[in-house]
Amino acid sequence: MTPRQRSVMDKLEIPPLSLCPEFGLFRADESAEAHHNRVLATYREFAFNMYTGAHLTLLTPAGDYCDAHCQLIEDLQVLKLDQNNGRIIEFPLAAVSKLSGARLHSSRMATNVDGTTQQPADAGHAVFLAFSRRRLVFTFREFRDAKSFKMWMELLVARAQELESGKEKSSRQDVQFGGSGPFTV
């Protein structure tokens, strides 16, 4: 980790619990401080992985699967999305209006970065990030990966909205967490 990356990660704190749901990560055998430190370390690890960039699978509006490179920019408040089509789109996390998860089943073909297609054994699980004009649908084969992604994204969204409301003091609605499906935390 470079000094610059370390500086960005050291500024990342868990938002107040009033802004995000309880994730059920508390272990009976640990103190509140140990719990906080463990959750913070895992949260920072997720944020660092997204900051350095991750290849994730998206479900497109046409119902196809595509690999996309997702990256948080420097302030950890904007998600940059590159679907390898010549355009890079930035999504401010403070603008997320709803974040939820669901179980998917599909018979559609998946398109890999190299242009080849494959039949997914099962589409798996999805995490939806809804914005005013667009919805991003991230798909995962494993439930635990989808649940983890959703949980840490909820914290990043809550943080971005907290920072945004501190700047504007507007009456914008906050994100709705949870929703129906097996992801309700």
mmCIF file with all atom_site columns, C-alpha atoms in Angstrom:
data_model
loop_
_atom_site.group_PDB
_atom_site.id
_atom_site.type_symbol
_atom_site.label_atom_id
_atom_site.label_alt_id
_atom_site.label_comp_id
_atom_site.label_asym_id
_atom_site.label_entity_id
_atom_site.label_seq_id
_atom_site.pdbx_PDB_ins_code
_atom_site.Cartn_x
_atom_site.Cartn_y
_atom_site.Cartn_z
_atom_site.occupancy
_atom_site.B_iso_or_equiv
_atom_site.pdbx_formal_charge
_atom_site.auth_seq_id
_atom_site.auth_comp_id
_atom_site.auth_asym_id
_atom_site.auth_atom_id
_atom_site.pdbx_PDB_model_num
ATOM 1   C CA . MET A 1 1   ? 0.000   0.000   0.000   1.00 0.00 ? 1   MET A CA 1
ATOM 2   C CA . THR A 1 2   ? 1.403   3.365   -0.993  1.00 0.00 ? 2   THR A CA 1
ATOM 3   C CA . PRO A 1 3   ? 1.524   6.273   1.490   1.00 0.00 ? 3   PRO A CA 1
ATOM 4   C CA . ARG A 1 4   ? -1.244  7.996   -0.489  1.00 0.00 ? 4   ARG A CA 1
ATOM 5   C CA . GLN A 1 5   ? -3.449  4.908   -0.340  1.00 0.00 ? 5   GLN A CA 1
ATOM 6   C CA . ARG A 1 6   ? -2.726  4.537   3.388   1.00 0.00 ? 6   ARG A CA 1
ATOM 7   C CA . SER A 1 7   ? -3.754  8.166   3.930   1.00 0.00 ? 7   SER A CA 1
ATOM 8   C CA . VAL A 1 8   ? -7.083  7.629   2.142   1.00 0.00 ? 8   VAL A CA 1
ATOM 9   C CA . MET A 1 9   ? -7.838  4.432   4.080   1.00 0.00 ? 9   MET A CA 1
ATOM 10  C CA . ASP A 1 10  ? -6.874  5.930   7.454   1.00 0.00 ? 10  ASP A CA 1
ATOM 11  C CA . LYS A 1 11  ? -9.541  8.611   6.991   1.00 0.00 ? 11  LYS A CA 1
ATOM 12  C CA . LEU A 1 12  ? -12.241 5.983   6.529   1.00 0.00 ? 12  LEU A CA 1
ATOM 13  C CA . GLU A 1 13  ? -14.356 5.449   9.628   1.00 0.00 ? 13  GLU A CA 1
ATOM 14  C CA . ILE A 1 14  ? -17.556 3.534   10.235  1.00 0.00 ? 14  ILE A CA 1
ATOM 15  C CA . PRO A 1 15  ? -20.555 5.875   10.006  1.00 0.00 ? 15  PRO A CA 1
ATOM 16  C CA . PRO A 1 16  ? -22.664 6.231   13.154  1.00 0.00 ? 16  PRO A CA 1
ATOM 17  C CA . LEU A 1 17  ? -24.890 3.192   13.636  1.00 0.00 ? 17  LEU A CA 1
ATOM 18  C CA . SER A 1 18  ? -27.936 5.439   13.390  1.00 0.00 ? 18  SER A CA 1
ATOM 19  C CA . LEU A 1 19  ? -27.134 5.837   9.665   1.00 0.00 ? 19  LEU A CA 1
ATOM 20  C CA . CYS A 1 20  ? -26.760 2.154   8.881   1.00 0.00 ? 20  CYS A CA 1
ATOM 21  C CA . PRO A 1 21  ? -28.339 -1.111  9.954   1.00 0.00 ? 21  PRO A CA 1
ATOM 22  C CA . GLU A 1 22  ? -26.906 -3.519  12.494  1.00 0.00 ? 22  GLU A CA 1
ATOM 23  C CA . PHE A 1 23  ? -25.094 -6.186  10.528  1.00 0.00 ? 23  PHE A CA 1
ATOM 24  C CA . GLY A 1 24  ? -25.080 -8.954  13.096  1.00 0.00 ? 24  GLY A CA 1
ATOM 25  C CA . LEU A 1 25  ? -21.283 -9.119  13.126  1.00 0.00 ? 25  LEU A CA 1
ATOM 26  C CA . PHE A 1 26  ? -20.894 -8.943  16.899  1.00 0.00 ? 26  PHE A CA 1
ATOM 27  C CA . ARG A 1 27  ? -19.277 -11.984 18.489  1.00 0.00 ? 27  ARG A CA 1
ATOM 28  C CA . ALA A 1 28  ? -20.292 -12.845 22.039  1.00 0.00 ? 28  ALA A CA 1
ATOM 29  C CA . ASP A 1 29  ? -16.656 -13.429 23.042  1.00 0.00 ? 29  ASP A CA 1
ATOM 30  C CA . GLU A 1 30  ? -15.345 -9.986  22.026  1.00 0.00 ? 30  GLU A CA 1
ATOM 31  C CA . SER A 1 31  ? -15.490 -6.553  23.586  1.00 0.00 ? 31  SER A CA 1
ATOM 32  C CA . ALA A 1 32  ? -17.195 -3.607  21.899  1.00 0.00 ? 32  ALA A CA 1
ATOM 33  C CA . GLU A 1 33  ? -13.776 -2.126  21.091  1.00 0.00 ? 33  GLU A CA 1
ATOM 34  C CA . ALA A 1 34  ? -12.501 -5.379  19.564  1.00 0.00 ? 34  ALA A CA 1
ATOM 35  C CA . HIS A 1 35  ? -15.729 -5.629  17.543  1.00 0.00 ? 35  HIS A CA 1
ATOM 36  C CA . HIS A 1 36  ? -15.352 -2.067  16.277  1.00 0.00 ? 36  HIS A CA 1
ATOM 37  C CA . ASN A 1 37  ? -11.707 -2.625  15.323  1.00 0.00 ? 37  ASN A CA 1
ATOM 38  C CA . ARG A 1 38  ? -12.481 -5.897  13.510  1.00 0.00 ? 38  ARG A CA 1
ATOM 39  C CA . VAL A 1 39  ? -15.403 -4.422  11.561  1.00 0.00 ? 39  VAL A CA 1
ATOM 40  C CA . LEU A 1 40  ? -13.400 -1.281  10.736  1.00 0.00 ? 40  LEU A CA 1
ATOM 41  C CA . ALA A 1 41  ? -10.460 -3.360  9.455   1.00 0.00 ? 41  ALA A CA 1
ATOM 42  C CA . THR A 1 42  ? -12.754 -5.431  7.218   1.00 0.00 ? 42  THR A CA 1
ATOM 43  C CA . TYR A 1 43  ? -14.570 -2.307  6.008   1.00 0.00 ? 43  TYR A CA 1
ATOM 44  C CA . ARG A 1 44  ? -11.260 -0.646  5.158   1.00 0.00 ? 44  ARG A CA 1
ATOM 45  C CA . GLU A 1 45  ? -10.101 -3.790  3.341   1.00 0.00 ? 45  GLU A CA 1
ATOM 46  C CA . PHE A 1 46  ? -13.267 -3.781  1.198   1.00 0.00 ? 46  PHE A CA 1
ATOM 47  C CA . ALA A 1 47  ? -12.923 -0.043  0.500   1.00 0.00 ? 47  ALA A CA 1
ATOM 48  C CA . PHE A 1 48  ? -9.253  -0.492  -0.411  1.00 0.00 ? 48  PHE A CA 1
ATOM 49  C CA . ASN A 1 49  ? -10.095 -3.305  -2.829  1.00 0.00 ? 49  ASN A CA 1
ATOM 50  C CA . MET A 1 50  ? -12.736 -1.104  -4.472  1.00 0.00 ? 50  MET A CA 1
ATOM 51  C CA . TYR A 1 51  ? -10.325 1.867   -4.454  1.00 0.00 ? 51  TYR A CA 1
ATOM 52  C CA . THR A 1 52  ? -7.679  -0.134  -6.306  1.00 0.00 ? 52  THR A CA 1
ATOM 53  C CA . GLY A 1 53  ? -10.375 -1.534  -8.620  1.00 0.00 ? 53  GLY A CA 1
ATOM 54  C CA . ALA A 1 54  ? -12.325 -4.757  -8.892  1.00 0.00 ? 54  ALA A CA 1
ATOM 55  C CA . HIS A 1 55  ? -13.781 -6.683  -11.807 1.00 0.00 ? 55  HIS A CA 1
ATOM 56  C CA . LEU A 1 56  ? -17.431 -7.426  -11.083 1.00 0.00 ? 56  LEU A CA 1
ATOM 57  C CA . THR A 1 57  ? -20.276 -8.887  -13.112 1.00 0.00 ? 57  THR A CA 1
ATOM 58  C CA . LEU A 1 58  ? -23.184 -6.617  -13.990 1.00 0.00 ? 58  LEU A CA 1
ATOM 59  C CA . LEU A 1 59  ? -26.635 -7.473  -15.251 1.00 0.00 ? 59  LEU A CA 1
ATOM 60  C CA . THR A 1 60  ? -27.317 -5.009  -18.073 1.00 0.00 ? 60  THR A CA 1
ATOM 61  C CA . PRO A 1 61  ? -30.717 -3.394  -18.757 1.00 0.00 ? 61  PRO A CA 1
ATOM 62  C CA . ALA A 1 62  ? -31.023 -5.764  -21.752 1.00 0.00 ? 62  ALA A CA 1
ATOM 63  C CA . GLY A 1 63  ? -30.738 -8.735  -19.385 1.00 0.00 ? 63  GLY A CA 1
ATOM 64  C CA . ASP A 1 64  ? -27.214 -9.767  -20.398 1.00 0.00 ? 64  ASP A CA 1
ATOM 65  C CA . TYR A 1 65  ? -24.228 -10.227 -18.100 1.00 0.00 ? 65  TYR A CA 1
ATOM 66  C CA . CYS A 1 66  ? -21.024 -8.282  -18.604 1.00 0.00 ? 66  CYS A CA 1
ATOM 67  C CA . ASP A 1 67  ? -17.752 -7.908  -16.764 1.00 0.00 ? 67  ASP A CA 1
ATOM 68  C CA . ALA A 1 68  ? -17.046 -4.376  -15.605 1.00 0.00 ? 68  ALA A CA 1
ATOM 69  C CA . HIS A 1 69  ? -14.159 -2.706  -13.841 1.00 0.00 ? 69  HIS A CA 1
ATOM 70  C CA . CYS A 1 70  ? -15.435 -0.828  -10.780 1.00 0.00 ? 70  CYS A CA 1
ATOM 71  C CA . GLN A 1 71  ? -13.330 1.583   -8.786  1.00 0.00 ? 71  GLN A CA 1
ATOM 72  C CA . LEU A 1 72  ? -13.883 4.110   -6.031  1.00 0.00 ? 72  LEU A CA 1
ATOM 73  C CA . ILE A 1 73  ? -12.209 7.402   -6.798  1.00 0.00 ? 73  ILE A CA 1
ATOM 74  C CA . GLU A 1 74  ? -9.951  9.251   -4.356  1.00 0.00 ? 74  GLU A CA 1
ATOM 75  C CA . ASP A 1 75  ? -12.612 10.563  -1.965  1.00 0.00 ? 75  ASP A CA 1
ATOM 76  C CA . LEU A 1 76  ? -14.357 7.144   -1.766  1.00 0.00 ? 76  LEU A CA 1
ATOM 77  C CA . GLN A 1 77  ? -17.655 8.851   -2.607  1.00 0.00 ? 77  GLN A CA 1
ATOM 78  C CA . VAL A 1 78  ? -17.882 8.093   -6.344  1.00 0.00 ? 78  VAL A CA 1
ATOM 79  C CA . LEU A 1 79  ? -18.013 4.693   -8.023  1.00 0.00 ? 79  LEU A CA 1
ATOM 80  C CA . LYS A 1 80  ? -16.363 4.679   -11.446 1.00 0.00 ? 80  LYS A CA 1
ATOM 81  C CA . LEU A 1 81  ? -17.661 2.028   -13.843 1.00 0.00 ? 81  LEU A CA 1
ATOM 82  C CA . ASP A 1 82  ? -15.898 0.868   -17.015 1.00 0.00 ? 82  ASP A CA 1
ATOM 83  C CA . GLN A 1 83  ? -17.803 -1.723  -19.075 1.00 0.00 ? 83  GLN A CA 1
ATOM 84  C CA . ASN A 1 84  ? -15.016 -1.892  -21.674 1.00 0.00 ? 84  ASN A CA 1
ATOM 85  C CA . ASN A 1 85  ? -17.179 -0.124  -24.247 1.00 0.00 ? 85  ASN A CA 1
ATOM 86  C CA . GLY A 1 86  ? -15.160 3.089   -24.465 1.00 0.00 ? 86  GLY A CA 1
ATOM 87  C CA . ARG A 1 87  ? -17.134 4.957   -21.804 1.00 0.00 ? 87  ARG A CA 1
ATOM 88  C CA . ILE A 1 88  ? -16.404 5.407   -18.132 1.00 0.00 ? 88  ILE A CA 1
ATOM 89  C CA . ILE A 1 89  ? -19.379 6.432   -16.013 1.00 0.00 ? 89  ILE A CA 1
ATOM 90  C CA . GLU A 1 90  ? -19.161 7.879   -12.516 1.00 0.00 ? 90  GLU A CA 1
ATOM 91  C CA . PHE A 1 91  ? -21.905 7.269   -9.961  1.00 0.00 ? 91  PHE A CA 1
ATOM 92  C CA . PRO A 1 92  ? -21.931 9.421   -6.800  1.00 0.00 ? 92  PRO A CA 1
ATOM 93  C CA . LEU A 1 93  ? -22.690 7.125   -3.878  1.00 0.00 ? 93  LEU A CA 1
ATOM 94  C CA . ALA A 1 94  ? -24.582 9.928   -2.126  1.00 0.00 ? 94  ALA A CA 1
ATOM 95  C CA . ALA A 1 95  ? -27.140 9.736   -4.962  1.00 0.00 ? 95  ALA A CA 1
ATOM 96  C CA . VAL A 1 96  ? -28.073 6.105   -4.214  1.00 0.00 ? 96  VAL A CA 1
ATOM 97  C CA . SER A 1 97  ? -31.796 6.080   -3.448  1.00 0.00 ? 97  SER A CA 1
ATOM 98  C CA . LYS A 1 98  ? -32.112 2.379   -2.666  1.00 0.00 ? 98  LYS A CA 1
ATOM 99  C CA . LEU A 1 99  ? -29.746 -0.502  -2.075  1.00 0.00 ? 99  LEU A CA 1
ATOM 100 C CA . SER A 1 100 ? -31.134 -4.040  -1.924  1.00 0.00 ? 100 SER A CA 1
ATOM 101 C CA . GLY A 1 101 ? -30.408 -7.646  -2.769  1.00 0.00 ? 101 GLY A CA 1
ATOM 102 C CA . ALA A 1 102 ? -32.202 -10.566 -4.395  1.00 0.00 ? 102 ALA A CA 1
ATOM 103 C CA . ARG A 1 103 ? -31.757 -14.126 -5.635  1.00 0.00 ? 103 ARG A CA 1
ATOM 104 C CA . LEU A 1 104 ? -31.507 -14.512 -9.423  1.00 0.00 ? 104 LEU A CA 1
ATOM 105 C CA . HIS A 1 105 ? -32.178 -17.367 -11.825 1.00 0.00 ? 105 HIS A CA 1
ATOM 106 C CA . SER A 1 106 ? -31.326 -16.985 -15.479 1.00 0.00 ? 106 SER A CA 1
ATOM 107 C CA . SER A 1 107 ? -30.852 -18.796 -18.752 1.00 0.00 ? 107 SER A CA 1
ATOM 108 C CA . ARG A 1 108 ? -29.083 -15.821 -20.417 1.00 0.00 ? 108 ARG A CA 1
ATOM 109 C CA . MET A 1 109 ? -25.531 -16.012 -21.731 1.00 0.00 ? 109 MET A CA 1
ATOM 110 C CA . ALA A 1 110 ? -22.727 -14.137 -19.983 1.00 0.00 ? 110 ALA A CA 1
ATOM 111 C CA . THR A 1 111 ? -20.262 -12.088 -22.055 1.00 0.00 ? 111 THR A CA 1
ATOM 112 C CA . ASN A 1 112 ? -16.704 -12.068 -20.761 1.00 0.00 ? 112 ASN A CA 1
ATOM 113 C CA . VAL A 1 113 ? -14.216 -9.217  -21.160 1.00 0.00 ? 113 VAL A CA 1
ATOM 114 C CA . ASP A 1 114 ? -12.520 -11.076 -24.025 1.00 0.00 ? 114 ASP A CA 1
ATOM 115 C CA . GLY A 1 115 ? -15.811 -11.298 -25.945 1.00 0.00 ? 115 GLY A CA 1
ATOM 116 C CA . THR A 1 116 ? -16.453 -14.983 -25.317 1.00 0.00 ? 116 THR A CA 1
ATOM 117 C CA . THR A 1 117 ? -19.787 -16.092 -23.918 1.00 0.00 ? 117 THR A CA 1
ATOM 118 C CA . GLN A 1 118 ? -20.613 -18.626 -21.297 1.00 0.00 ? 118 GLN A CA 1
ATOM 119 C CA . GLN A 1 119 ? -23.755 -20.063 -19.814 1.00 0.00 ? 119 GLN A CA 1
ATOM 120 C CA . PRO A 1 120 ? -23.864 -19.233 -16.107 1.00 0.00 ? 120 PRO A CA 1
ATOM 121 C CA . ALA A 1 121 ? -24.606 -22.320 -14.029 1.00 0.00 ? 121 ALA A CA 1
ATOM 122 C CA . ASP A 1 122 ? -26.883 -20.090 -12.016 1.00 0.00 ? 122 ASP A CA 1
ATOM 123 C CA . ALA A 1 123 ? -26.961 -16.331 -12.023 1.00 0.00 ? 123 ALA A CA 1
ATOM 124 C CA . GLY A 1 124 ? -26.770 -16.432 -8.236  1.00 0.00 ? 124 GLY A CA 1
ATOM 125 C CA . HIS A 1 125 ? -27.419 -13.324 -6.218  1.00 0.00 ? 125 HIS A CA 1
ATOM 126 C CA . ALA A 1 126 ? -27.754 -9.664  -7.091  1.00 0.00 ? 126 ALA A CA 1
ATOM 127 C CA . VAL A 1 127 ? -27.121 -6.386  -5.315  1.00 0.00 ? 127 VAL A CA 1
ATOM 128 C CA . PHE A 1 128 ? -29.090 -3.420  -6.688  1.00 0.00 ? 128 PHE A CA 1
ATOM 129 C CA . LEU A 1 129 ? -27.878 0.168   -6.415  1.00 0.00 ? 129 LEU A CA 1
ATOM 130 C CA . ALA A 1 130 ? -30.712 2.440   -7.538  1.00 0.00 ? 130 ALA A CA 1
ATOM 131 C CA . PHE A 1 131 ? -30.103 6.014   -8.649  1.00 0.00 ? 131 PHE A CA 1
ATOM 132 C CA . SER A 1 132 ? -32.684 8.506   -9.896  1.00 0.00 ? 132 SER A CA 1
ATOM 133 C CA . ARG A 1 133 ? -32.228 7.559   -13.565 1.00 0.00 ? 133 ARG A CA 1
ATOM 134 C CA . ARG A 1 134 ? -30.290 4.317   -13.531 1.00 0.00 ? 134 ARG A CA 1
ATOM 135 C CA . ARG A 1 135 ? -29.928 1.098   -11.622 1.00 0.00 ? 135 ARG A CA 1
ATOM 136 C CA . LEU A 1 136 ? -26.733 -0.934  -11.284 1.00 0.00 ? 136 LEU A CA 1
ATOM 137 C CA . VAL A 1 137 ? -27.204 -4.653  -10.728 1.00 0.00 ? 137 VAL A CA 1
ATOM 138 C CA . PHE A 1 138 ? -24.093 -6.464  -9.505  1.00 0.00 ? 138 PHE A CA 1
ATOM 139 C CA . THR A 1 139 ? -24.294 -10.257 -9.640  1.00 0.00 ? 139 THR A CA 1
ATOM 140 C CA . PHE A 1 140 ? -22.472 -12.838 -7.543  1.00 0.00 ? 140 PHE A CA 1
ATOM 141 C CA . ARG A 1 141 ? -22.467 -16.628 -7.615  1.00 0.00 ? 141 ARG A CA 1
ATOM 142 C CA . GLU A 1 142 ? -22.083 -16.991 -3.858  1.00 0.00 ? 142 GLU A CA 1
ATOM 143 C CA . PHE A 1 143 ? -24.561 -15.642 -1.323  1.00 0.00 ? 143 PHE A CA 1
ATOM 144 C CA . ARG A 1 144 ? -21.833 -14.660 1.154   1.00 0.00 ? 144 ARG A CA 1
ATOM 145 C CA . ASP A 1 145 ? -20.031 -12.581 -1.512  1.00 0.00 ? 145 ASP A CA 1
ATOM 146 C CA . ALA A 1 146 ? -23.234 -10.742 -2.401  1.00 0.00 ? 146 ALA A CA 1
ATOM 147 C CA . LYS A 1 147 ? -24.171 -10.186 1.238   1.00 0.00 ? 147 LYS A CA 1
ATOM 148 C CA . SER A 1 148 ? -20.686 -8.896  2.049   1.00 0.00 ? 148 SER A CA 1
ATOM 149 C CA . PHE A 1 149 ? -20.655 -6.568  -0.975  1.00 0.00 ? 149 PHE A CA 1
ATOM 150 C CA . LYS A 1 150 ? -24.095 -5.224  -0.049  1.00 0.00 ? 150 LYS A CA 1
ATOM 151 C CA . MET A 1 151 ? -23.193 -4.695  3.587   1.00 0.00 ? 151 MET A CA 1
ATOM 152 C CA . TRP A 1 152 ? -19.962 -2.780  2.903   1.00 0.00 ? 152 TRP A CA 1
ATOM 153 C CA . MET A 1 153 ? -21.564 -0.759  0.099   1.00 0.00 ? 153 MET A CA 1
ATOM 154 C CA . GLU A 1 154 ? -24.299 0.250   2.550   1.00 0.00 ? 154 GLU A CA 1
ATOM 155 C CA . LEU A 1 155 ? -21.591 1.688   4.800   1.00 0.00 ? 155 LEU A CA 1
ATOM 156 C CA . LEU A 1 156 ? -19.904 3.505   1.918   1.00 0.00 ? 156 LEU A CA 1
ATOM 157 C CA . VAL A 1 157 ? -23.261 4.926   0.777   1.00 0.00 ? 157 VAL A CA 1
ATOM 158 C CA . ALA A 1 158 ? -24.153 6.002   4.331   1.00 0.00 ? 158 ALA A CA 1
ATOM 159 C CA . ARG A 1 159 ? -20.740 7.681   4.631   1.00 0.00 ? 159 ARG A CA 1
ATOM 160 C CA . ALA A 1 160 ? -21.123 9.471   1.285   1.00 0.00 ? 160 ALA A CA 1
ATOM 161 C CA . GLN A 1 161 ? -24.618 10.660  2.213   1.00 0.00 ? 161 GLN A CA 1
ATOM 162 C CA . GLU A 1 162 ? -23.423 11.840  5.611   1.00 0.00 ? 162 GLU A CA 1
ATOM 163 C CA . LEU A 1 163 ? -20.608 13.843  3.993   1.00 0.00 ? 163 LEU A CA 1
ATOM 164 C CA . GLU A 1 164 ? -22.999 15.208  1.350   1.00 0.00 ? 164 GLU A CA 1
ATOM 165 C CA . SER A 1 165 ? -25.578 16.290  3.922   1.00 0.00 ? 165 SER A CA 1
ATOM 166 C CA . GLY A 1 166 ? -22.813 17.978  5.876   1.00 0.00 ? 166 GLY A CA 1
ATOM 167 C CA . LYS A 1 167 ? -21.962 19.984  2.745   1.00 0.00 ? 167 LYS A CA 1
ATOM 168 C CA . GLU A 1 168 ? -25.480 20.872  1.661   1.00 0.00 ? 168 GLU A CA 1
ATOM 169 C CA . LYS A 1 169 ? -27.756 20.497  4.719   1.00 0.00 ? 169 LYS A CA 1
ATOM 170 C CA . SER A 1 170 ? -30.493 19.693  2.221   1.00 0.00 ? 170 SER A CA 1
ATOM 171 C CA . SER A 1 171 ? -33.723 17.799  2.716   1.00 0.00 ? 171 SER A CA 1
ATOM 172 C CA . ARG A 1 172 ? -32.699 14.998  0.331   1.00 0.00 ? 172 ARG A CA 1
ATOM 173 C CA . GLN A 1 173 ? -34.044 11.564  1.282   1.00 0.00 ? 173 GLN A CA 1
ATOM 174 C CA . ASP A 1 174 ? -31.546 9.047   2.587   1.00 0.00 ? 174 ASP A CA 1
ATOM 175 C CA . VAL A 1 175 ? -31.036 5.604   1.106   1.00 0.00 ? 175 VAL A CA 1
ATOM 176 C CA . GLN A 1 176 ? -33.433 2.801   1.954   1.00 0.00 ? 176 GLN A CA 1
ATOM 177 C CA . PHE A 1 177 ? -31.513 -0.241  3.142   1.00 0.00 ? 177 PHE A CA 1
ATOM 178 C CA . GLY A 1 178 ? -32.712 -3.799  3.098   1.00 0.00 ? 178 GLY A CA 1
ATOM 179 C CA . GLY A 1 179 ? -35.708 -4.684  1.003   1.00 0.00 ? 179 GLY A CA 1
ATOM 180 C CA . SER A 1 180 ? -37.216 -8.020  0.214   1.00 0.00 ? 180 SER A CA 1
ATOM 181 C CA . GLY A 1 181 ? -35.306 -11.163 -0.480  1.00 0.00 ? 181 GLY A CA 1
ATOM 182 C CA . PRO A 1 182 ? -32.664 -13.185 1.315   1.00 0.00 ? 182 PRO A CA 1
ATOM 183 C CA . PHE A 1 183 ? -30.394 -10.167 1.843   1.00 0.00 ? 183 PHE A CA 1
ATOM 184 C CA . THR A 1 184 ? -32.387 -8.358  4.474   1.00 0.00 ? 184 THR A CA 1
ATOM 185 C CA . VAL A 1 185 ? -29.845 -7.815  7.190   1.00 0.00 ? 185 VAL A CA 1
#
